[in-house]
Short mmCIF file of N, CA and C in Angstrom, two decimals:
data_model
loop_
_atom_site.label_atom_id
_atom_site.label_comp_id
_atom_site.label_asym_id
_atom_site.label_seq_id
_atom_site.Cartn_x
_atom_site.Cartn_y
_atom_site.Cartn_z
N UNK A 233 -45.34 81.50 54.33
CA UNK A 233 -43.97 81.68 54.71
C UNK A 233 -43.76 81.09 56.10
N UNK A 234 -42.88 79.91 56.38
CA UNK A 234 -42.51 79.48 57.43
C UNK A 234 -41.98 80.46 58.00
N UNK A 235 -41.96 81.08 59.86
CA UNK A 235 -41.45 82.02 60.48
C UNK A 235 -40.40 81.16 61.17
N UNK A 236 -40.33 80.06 60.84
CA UNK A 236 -39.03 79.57 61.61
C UNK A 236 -38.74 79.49 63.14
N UNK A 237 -40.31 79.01 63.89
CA UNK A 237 -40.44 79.47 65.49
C UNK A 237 -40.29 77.76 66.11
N UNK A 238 -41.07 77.21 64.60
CA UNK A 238 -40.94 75.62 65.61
C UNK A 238 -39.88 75.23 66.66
N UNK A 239 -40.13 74.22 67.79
CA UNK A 239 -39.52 74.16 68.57
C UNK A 239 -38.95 75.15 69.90
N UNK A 240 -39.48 76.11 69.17
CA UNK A 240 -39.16 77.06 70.71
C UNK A 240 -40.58 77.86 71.65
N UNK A 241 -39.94 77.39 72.57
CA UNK A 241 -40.89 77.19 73.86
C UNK A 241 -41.55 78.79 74.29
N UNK A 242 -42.55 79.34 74.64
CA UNK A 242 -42.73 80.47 74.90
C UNK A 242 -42.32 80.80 76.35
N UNK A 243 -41.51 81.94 76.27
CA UNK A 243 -40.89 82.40 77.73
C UNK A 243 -41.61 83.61 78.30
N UNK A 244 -42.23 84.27 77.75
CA UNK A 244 -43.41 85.25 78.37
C UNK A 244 -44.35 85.85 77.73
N UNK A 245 -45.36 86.10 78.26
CA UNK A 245 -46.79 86.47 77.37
C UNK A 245 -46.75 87.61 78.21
N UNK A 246 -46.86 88.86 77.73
CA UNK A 246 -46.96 90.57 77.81
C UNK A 246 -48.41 91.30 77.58
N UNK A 247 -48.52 91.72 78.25
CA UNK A 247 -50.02 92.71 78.20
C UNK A 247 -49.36 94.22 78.18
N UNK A 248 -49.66 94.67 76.65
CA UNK A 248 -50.00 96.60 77.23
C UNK A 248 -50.75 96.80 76.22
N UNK A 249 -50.66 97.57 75.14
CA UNK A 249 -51.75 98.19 73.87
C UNK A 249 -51.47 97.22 72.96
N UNK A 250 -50.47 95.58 73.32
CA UNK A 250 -50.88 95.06 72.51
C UNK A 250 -50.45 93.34 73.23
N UNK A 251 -50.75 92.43 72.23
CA UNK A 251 -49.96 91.09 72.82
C UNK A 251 -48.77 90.65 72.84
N UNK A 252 -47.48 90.72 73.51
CA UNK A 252 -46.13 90.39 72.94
C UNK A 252 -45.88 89.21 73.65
N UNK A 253 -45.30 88.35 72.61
CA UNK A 253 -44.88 86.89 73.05
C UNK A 253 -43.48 86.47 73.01
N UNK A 254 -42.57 86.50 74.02
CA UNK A 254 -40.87 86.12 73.51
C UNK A 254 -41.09 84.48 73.80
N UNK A 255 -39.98 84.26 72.85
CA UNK A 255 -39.56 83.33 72.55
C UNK A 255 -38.52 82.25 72.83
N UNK A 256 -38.02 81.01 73.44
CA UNK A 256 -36.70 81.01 73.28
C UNK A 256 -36.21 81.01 72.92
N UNK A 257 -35.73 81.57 71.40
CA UNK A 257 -35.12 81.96 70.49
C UNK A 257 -34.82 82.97 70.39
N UNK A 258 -35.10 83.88 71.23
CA UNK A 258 -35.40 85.54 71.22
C UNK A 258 -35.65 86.06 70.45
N UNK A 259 -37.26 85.40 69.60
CA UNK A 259 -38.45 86.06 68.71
C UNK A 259 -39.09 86.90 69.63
N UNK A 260 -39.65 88.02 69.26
CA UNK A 260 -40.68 88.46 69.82
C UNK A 260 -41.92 88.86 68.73
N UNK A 261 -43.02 88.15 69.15
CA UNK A 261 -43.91 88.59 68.48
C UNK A 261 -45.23 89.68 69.45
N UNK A 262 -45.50 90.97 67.95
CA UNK A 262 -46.36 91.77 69.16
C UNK A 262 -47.78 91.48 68.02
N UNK A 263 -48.82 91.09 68.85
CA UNK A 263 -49.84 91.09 67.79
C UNK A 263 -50.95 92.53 68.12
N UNK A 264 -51.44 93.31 67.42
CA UNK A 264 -51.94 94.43 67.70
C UNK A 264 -53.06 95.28 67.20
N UNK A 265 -53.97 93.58 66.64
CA UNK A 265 -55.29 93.67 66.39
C UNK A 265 -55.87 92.55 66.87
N UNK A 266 -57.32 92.51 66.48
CA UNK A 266 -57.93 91.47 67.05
C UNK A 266 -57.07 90.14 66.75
N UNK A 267 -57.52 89.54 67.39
CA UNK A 267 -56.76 88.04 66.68
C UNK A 267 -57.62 87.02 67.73
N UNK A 268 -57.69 85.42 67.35
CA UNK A 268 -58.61 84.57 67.83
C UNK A 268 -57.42 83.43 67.85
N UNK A 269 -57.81 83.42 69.37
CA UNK A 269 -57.24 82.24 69.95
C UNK A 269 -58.06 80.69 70.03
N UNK A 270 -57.82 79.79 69.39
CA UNK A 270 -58.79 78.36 69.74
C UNK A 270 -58.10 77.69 71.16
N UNK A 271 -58.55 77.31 72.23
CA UNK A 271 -57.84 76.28 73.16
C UNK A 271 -57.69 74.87 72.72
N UNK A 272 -56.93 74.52 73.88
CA UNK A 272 -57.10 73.39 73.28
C UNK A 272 -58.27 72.08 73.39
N UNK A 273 -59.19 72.84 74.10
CA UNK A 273 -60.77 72.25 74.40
C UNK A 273 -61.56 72.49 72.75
N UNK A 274 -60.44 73.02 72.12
CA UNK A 274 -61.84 73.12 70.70
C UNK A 274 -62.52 74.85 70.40
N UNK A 275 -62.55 75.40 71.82
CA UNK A 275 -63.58 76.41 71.67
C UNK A 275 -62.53 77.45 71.34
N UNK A 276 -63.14 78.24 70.46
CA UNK A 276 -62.55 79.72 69.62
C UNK A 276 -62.79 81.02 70.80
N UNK A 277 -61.77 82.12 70.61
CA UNK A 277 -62.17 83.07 71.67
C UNK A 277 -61.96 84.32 71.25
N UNK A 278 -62.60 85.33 70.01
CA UNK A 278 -62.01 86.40 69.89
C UNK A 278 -61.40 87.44 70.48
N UNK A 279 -60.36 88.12 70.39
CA UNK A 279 -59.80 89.66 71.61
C UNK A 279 -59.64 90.44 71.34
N UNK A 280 -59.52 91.54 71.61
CA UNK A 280 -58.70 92.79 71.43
C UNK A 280 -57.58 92.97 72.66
N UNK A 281 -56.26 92.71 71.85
CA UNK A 281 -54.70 93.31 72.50
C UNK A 281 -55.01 93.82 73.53
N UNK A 282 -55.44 95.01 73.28
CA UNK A 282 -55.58 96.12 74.18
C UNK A 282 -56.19 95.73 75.24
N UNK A 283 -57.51 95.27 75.25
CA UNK A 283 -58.52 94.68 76.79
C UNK A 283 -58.64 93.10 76.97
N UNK A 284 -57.79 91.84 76.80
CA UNK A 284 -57.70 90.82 76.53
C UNK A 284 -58.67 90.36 77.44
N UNK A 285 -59.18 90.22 78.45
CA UNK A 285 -60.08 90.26 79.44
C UNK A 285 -60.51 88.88 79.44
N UNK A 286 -61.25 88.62 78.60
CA UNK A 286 -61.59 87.13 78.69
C UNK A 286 -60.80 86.07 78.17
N UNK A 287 -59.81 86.16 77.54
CA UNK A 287 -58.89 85.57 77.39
C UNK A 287 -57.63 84.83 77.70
N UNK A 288 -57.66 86.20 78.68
CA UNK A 288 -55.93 86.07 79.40
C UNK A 288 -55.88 85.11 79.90
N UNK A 289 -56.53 84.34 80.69
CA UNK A 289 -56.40 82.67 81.61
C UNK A 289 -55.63 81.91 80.14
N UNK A 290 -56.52 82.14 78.89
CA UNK A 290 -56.04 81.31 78.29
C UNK A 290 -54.50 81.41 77.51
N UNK A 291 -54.05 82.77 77.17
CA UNK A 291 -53.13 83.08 77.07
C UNK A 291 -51.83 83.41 77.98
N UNK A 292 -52.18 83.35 79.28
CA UNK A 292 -51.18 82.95 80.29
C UNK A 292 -50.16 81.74 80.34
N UNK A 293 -51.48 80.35 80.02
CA UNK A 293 -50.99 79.12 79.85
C UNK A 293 -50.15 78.86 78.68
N UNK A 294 -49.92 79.90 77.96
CA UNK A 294 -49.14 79.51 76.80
C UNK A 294 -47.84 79.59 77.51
N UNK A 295 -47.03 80.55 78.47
CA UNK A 295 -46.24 80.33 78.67
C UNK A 295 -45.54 78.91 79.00
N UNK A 296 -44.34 78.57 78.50
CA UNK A 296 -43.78 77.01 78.79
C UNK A 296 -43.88 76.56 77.06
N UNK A 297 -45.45 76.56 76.59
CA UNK A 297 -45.68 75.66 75.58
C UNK A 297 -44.92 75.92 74.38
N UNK A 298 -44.74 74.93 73.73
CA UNK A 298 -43.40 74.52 72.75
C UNK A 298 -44.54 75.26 71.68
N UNK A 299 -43.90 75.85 70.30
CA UNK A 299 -44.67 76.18 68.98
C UNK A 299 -44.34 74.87 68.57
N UNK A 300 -45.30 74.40 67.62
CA UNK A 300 -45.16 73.40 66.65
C UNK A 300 -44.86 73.68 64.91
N UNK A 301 -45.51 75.15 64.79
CA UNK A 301 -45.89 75.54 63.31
C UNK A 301 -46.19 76.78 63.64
N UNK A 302 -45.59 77.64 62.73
CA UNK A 302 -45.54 79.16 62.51
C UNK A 302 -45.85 79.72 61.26
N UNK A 303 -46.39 80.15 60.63
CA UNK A 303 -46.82 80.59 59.39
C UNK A 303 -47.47 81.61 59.06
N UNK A 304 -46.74 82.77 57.93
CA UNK A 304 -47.35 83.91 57.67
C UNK A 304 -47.89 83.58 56.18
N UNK A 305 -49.12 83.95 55.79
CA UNK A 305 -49.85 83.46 54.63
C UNK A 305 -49.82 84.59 53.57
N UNK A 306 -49.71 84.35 52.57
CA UNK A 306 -49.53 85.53 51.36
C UNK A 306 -50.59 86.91 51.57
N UNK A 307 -51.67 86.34 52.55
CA UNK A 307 -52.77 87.39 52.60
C UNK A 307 -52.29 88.35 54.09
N UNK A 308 -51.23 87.92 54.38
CA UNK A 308 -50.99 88.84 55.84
C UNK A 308 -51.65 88.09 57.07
N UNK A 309 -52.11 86.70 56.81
CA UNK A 309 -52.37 85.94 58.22
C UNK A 309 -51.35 85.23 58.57
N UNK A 310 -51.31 85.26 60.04
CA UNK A 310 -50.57 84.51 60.96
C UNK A 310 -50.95 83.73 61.74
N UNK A 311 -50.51 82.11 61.54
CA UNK A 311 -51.43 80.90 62.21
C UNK A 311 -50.25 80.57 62.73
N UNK A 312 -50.14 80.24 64.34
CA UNK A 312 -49.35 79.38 65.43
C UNK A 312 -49.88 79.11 65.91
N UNK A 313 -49.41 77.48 65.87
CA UNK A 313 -49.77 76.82 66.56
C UNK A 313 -48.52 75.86 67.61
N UNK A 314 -49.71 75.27 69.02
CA UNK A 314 -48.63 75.01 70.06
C UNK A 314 -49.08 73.36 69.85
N UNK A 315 -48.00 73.08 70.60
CA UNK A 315 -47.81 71.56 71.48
C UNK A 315 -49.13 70.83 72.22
N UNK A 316 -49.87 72.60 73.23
CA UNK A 316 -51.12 71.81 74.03
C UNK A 316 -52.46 71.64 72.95
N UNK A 317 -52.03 72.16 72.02
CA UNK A 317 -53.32 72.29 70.88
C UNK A 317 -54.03 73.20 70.90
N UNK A 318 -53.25 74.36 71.50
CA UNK A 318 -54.17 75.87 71.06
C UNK A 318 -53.37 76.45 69.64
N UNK A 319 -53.95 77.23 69.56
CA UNK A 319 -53.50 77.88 68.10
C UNK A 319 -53.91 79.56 68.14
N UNK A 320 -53.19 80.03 67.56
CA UNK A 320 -53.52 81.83 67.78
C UNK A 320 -53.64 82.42 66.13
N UNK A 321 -54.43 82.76 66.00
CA UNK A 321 -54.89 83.41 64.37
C UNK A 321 -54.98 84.52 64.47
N UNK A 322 -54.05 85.63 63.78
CA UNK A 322 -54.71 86.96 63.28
C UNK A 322 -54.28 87.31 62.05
N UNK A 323 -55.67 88.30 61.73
CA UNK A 323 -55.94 88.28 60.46
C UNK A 323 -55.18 89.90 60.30
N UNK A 324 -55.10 90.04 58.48
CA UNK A 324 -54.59 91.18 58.99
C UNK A 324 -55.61 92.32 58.64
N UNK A 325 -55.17 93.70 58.73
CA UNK A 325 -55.92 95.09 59.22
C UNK A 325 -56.18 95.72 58.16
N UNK A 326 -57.13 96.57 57.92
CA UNK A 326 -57.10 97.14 56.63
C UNK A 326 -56.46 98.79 57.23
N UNK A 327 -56.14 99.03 58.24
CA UNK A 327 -55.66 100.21 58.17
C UNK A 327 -54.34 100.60 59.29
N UNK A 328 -54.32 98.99 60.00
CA UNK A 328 -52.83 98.99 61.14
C UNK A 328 -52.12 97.58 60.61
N UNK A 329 -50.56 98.00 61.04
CA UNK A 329 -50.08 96.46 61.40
C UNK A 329 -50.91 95.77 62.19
N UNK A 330 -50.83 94.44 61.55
CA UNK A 330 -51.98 93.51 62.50
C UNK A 330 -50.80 92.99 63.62
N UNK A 331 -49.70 92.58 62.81
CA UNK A 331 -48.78 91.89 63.84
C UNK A 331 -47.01 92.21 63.19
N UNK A 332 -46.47 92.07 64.07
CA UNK A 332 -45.05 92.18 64.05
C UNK A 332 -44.07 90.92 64.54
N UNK A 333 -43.27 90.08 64.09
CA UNK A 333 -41.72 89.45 64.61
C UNK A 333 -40.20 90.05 63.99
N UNK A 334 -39.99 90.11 65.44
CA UNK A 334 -38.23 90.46 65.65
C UNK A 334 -37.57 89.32 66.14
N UNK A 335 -36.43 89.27 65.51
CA UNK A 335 -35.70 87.83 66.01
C UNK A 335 -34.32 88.55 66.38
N UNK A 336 -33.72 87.52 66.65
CA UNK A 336 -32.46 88.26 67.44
C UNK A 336 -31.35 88.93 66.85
N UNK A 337 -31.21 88.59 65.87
CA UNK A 337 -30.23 89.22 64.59
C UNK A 337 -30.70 90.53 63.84
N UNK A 338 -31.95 90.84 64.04
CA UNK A 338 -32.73 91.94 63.46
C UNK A 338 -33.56 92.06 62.44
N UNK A 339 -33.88 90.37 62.41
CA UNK A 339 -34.43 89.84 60.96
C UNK A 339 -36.09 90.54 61.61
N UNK A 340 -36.65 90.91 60.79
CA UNK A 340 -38.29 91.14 60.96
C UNK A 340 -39.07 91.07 60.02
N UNK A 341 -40.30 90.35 60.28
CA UNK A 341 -41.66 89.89 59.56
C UNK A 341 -42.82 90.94 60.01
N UNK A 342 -43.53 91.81 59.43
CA UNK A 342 -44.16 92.78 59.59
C UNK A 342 -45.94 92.70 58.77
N UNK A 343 -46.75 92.39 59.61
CA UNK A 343 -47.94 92.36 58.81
C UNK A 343 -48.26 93.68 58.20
N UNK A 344 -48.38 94.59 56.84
CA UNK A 344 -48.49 95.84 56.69
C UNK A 344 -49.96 95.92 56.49
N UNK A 345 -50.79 97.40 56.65
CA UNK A 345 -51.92 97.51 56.53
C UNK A 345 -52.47 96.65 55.49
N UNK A 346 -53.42 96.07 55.60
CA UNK A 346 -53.67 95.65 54.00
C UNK A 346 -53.69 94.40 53.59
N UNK A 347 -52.36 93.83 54.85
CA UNK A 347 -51.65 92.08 54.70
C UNK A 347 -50.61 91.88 53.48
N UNK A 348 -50.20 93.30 53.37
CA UNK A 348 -48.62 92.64 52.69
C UNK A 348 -47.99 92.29 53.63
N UNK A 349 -46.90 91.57 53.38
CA UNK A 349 -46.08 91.20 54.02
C UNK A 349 -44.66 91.50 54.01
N UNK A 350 -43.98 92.54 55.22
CA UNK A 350 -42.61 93.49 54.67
C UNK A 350 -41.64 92.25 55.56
N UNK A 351 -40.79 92.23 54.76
CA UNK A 351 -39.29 90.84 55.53
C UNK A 351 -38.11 92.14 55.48
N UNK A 352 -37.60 91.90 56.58
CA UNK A 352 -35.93 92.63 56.43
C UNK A 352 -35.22 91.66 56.63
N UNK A 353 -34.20 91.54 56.39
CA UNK A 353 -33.02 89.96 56.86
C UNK A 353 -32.78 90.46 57.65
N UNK A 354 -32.37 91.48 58.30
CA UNK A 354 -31.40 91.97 59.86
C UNK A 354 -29.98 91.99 58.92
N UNK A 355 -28.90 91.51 59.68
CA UNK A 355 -27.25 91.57 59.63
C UNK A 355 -26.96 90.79 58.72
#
């Protein structure tokens, strides 16, 4: 399922119990399991939301960078990818939302335990 993010630039990367990324579109995505970031050097970096620790340098720099491709997969994965050639993967949970998008109208994409995938249209 295309999430419909291409072209918009990331306007802030958020740290608390999980990862939230707005959008200029005013998407917000919160991701809130592990998930693996590749840079754009090639090298893979697994995290946890919660203690991003070794990561964050690399997820800082996302701010600015344009999405190229957004995609939620029938199994509950979510692959974005950017402009500098990083890409962010998470898989989904067998017992939490792995990840969540809200868009500005109230439309939402919801990874459910398990990797179904719940859509509301919003308005």
């Amino acid at each position: 399922m295309n999430l419909n993010l291409q072209g918009q630039a990331v306007t802030r990367v958020c740290f608390d119990a999980a990862l939230t990324v707005l959008t200029s579109g005013d998407y917000e995505l919160r991701v809130e399991t592990e998930a693996v970031l590749q840079v754009s050097s090639g090298d893979h970096v697994s995290f946890d939301p919660e203690s991003p620790d070794v990561v964050t340098p690399h997820l800082v720099r996302l701010a600015r960078d344009v999405i190229t491709e957004a995609e939620a997969g029938s199994a509950g994965d979510l692959v974005i990818e950017f402009e500098s050639g990083s890409k962010l993967t998470v898989r989904p949970d067998g017992d939490y939302e792995a990840w969540g998008l809200v868009g500005p109208k109230g439309q939402r994409v919801t990874c459910m335990p398990g990797g179904e995938i719940a859509v509301w249209s919003g308005e």
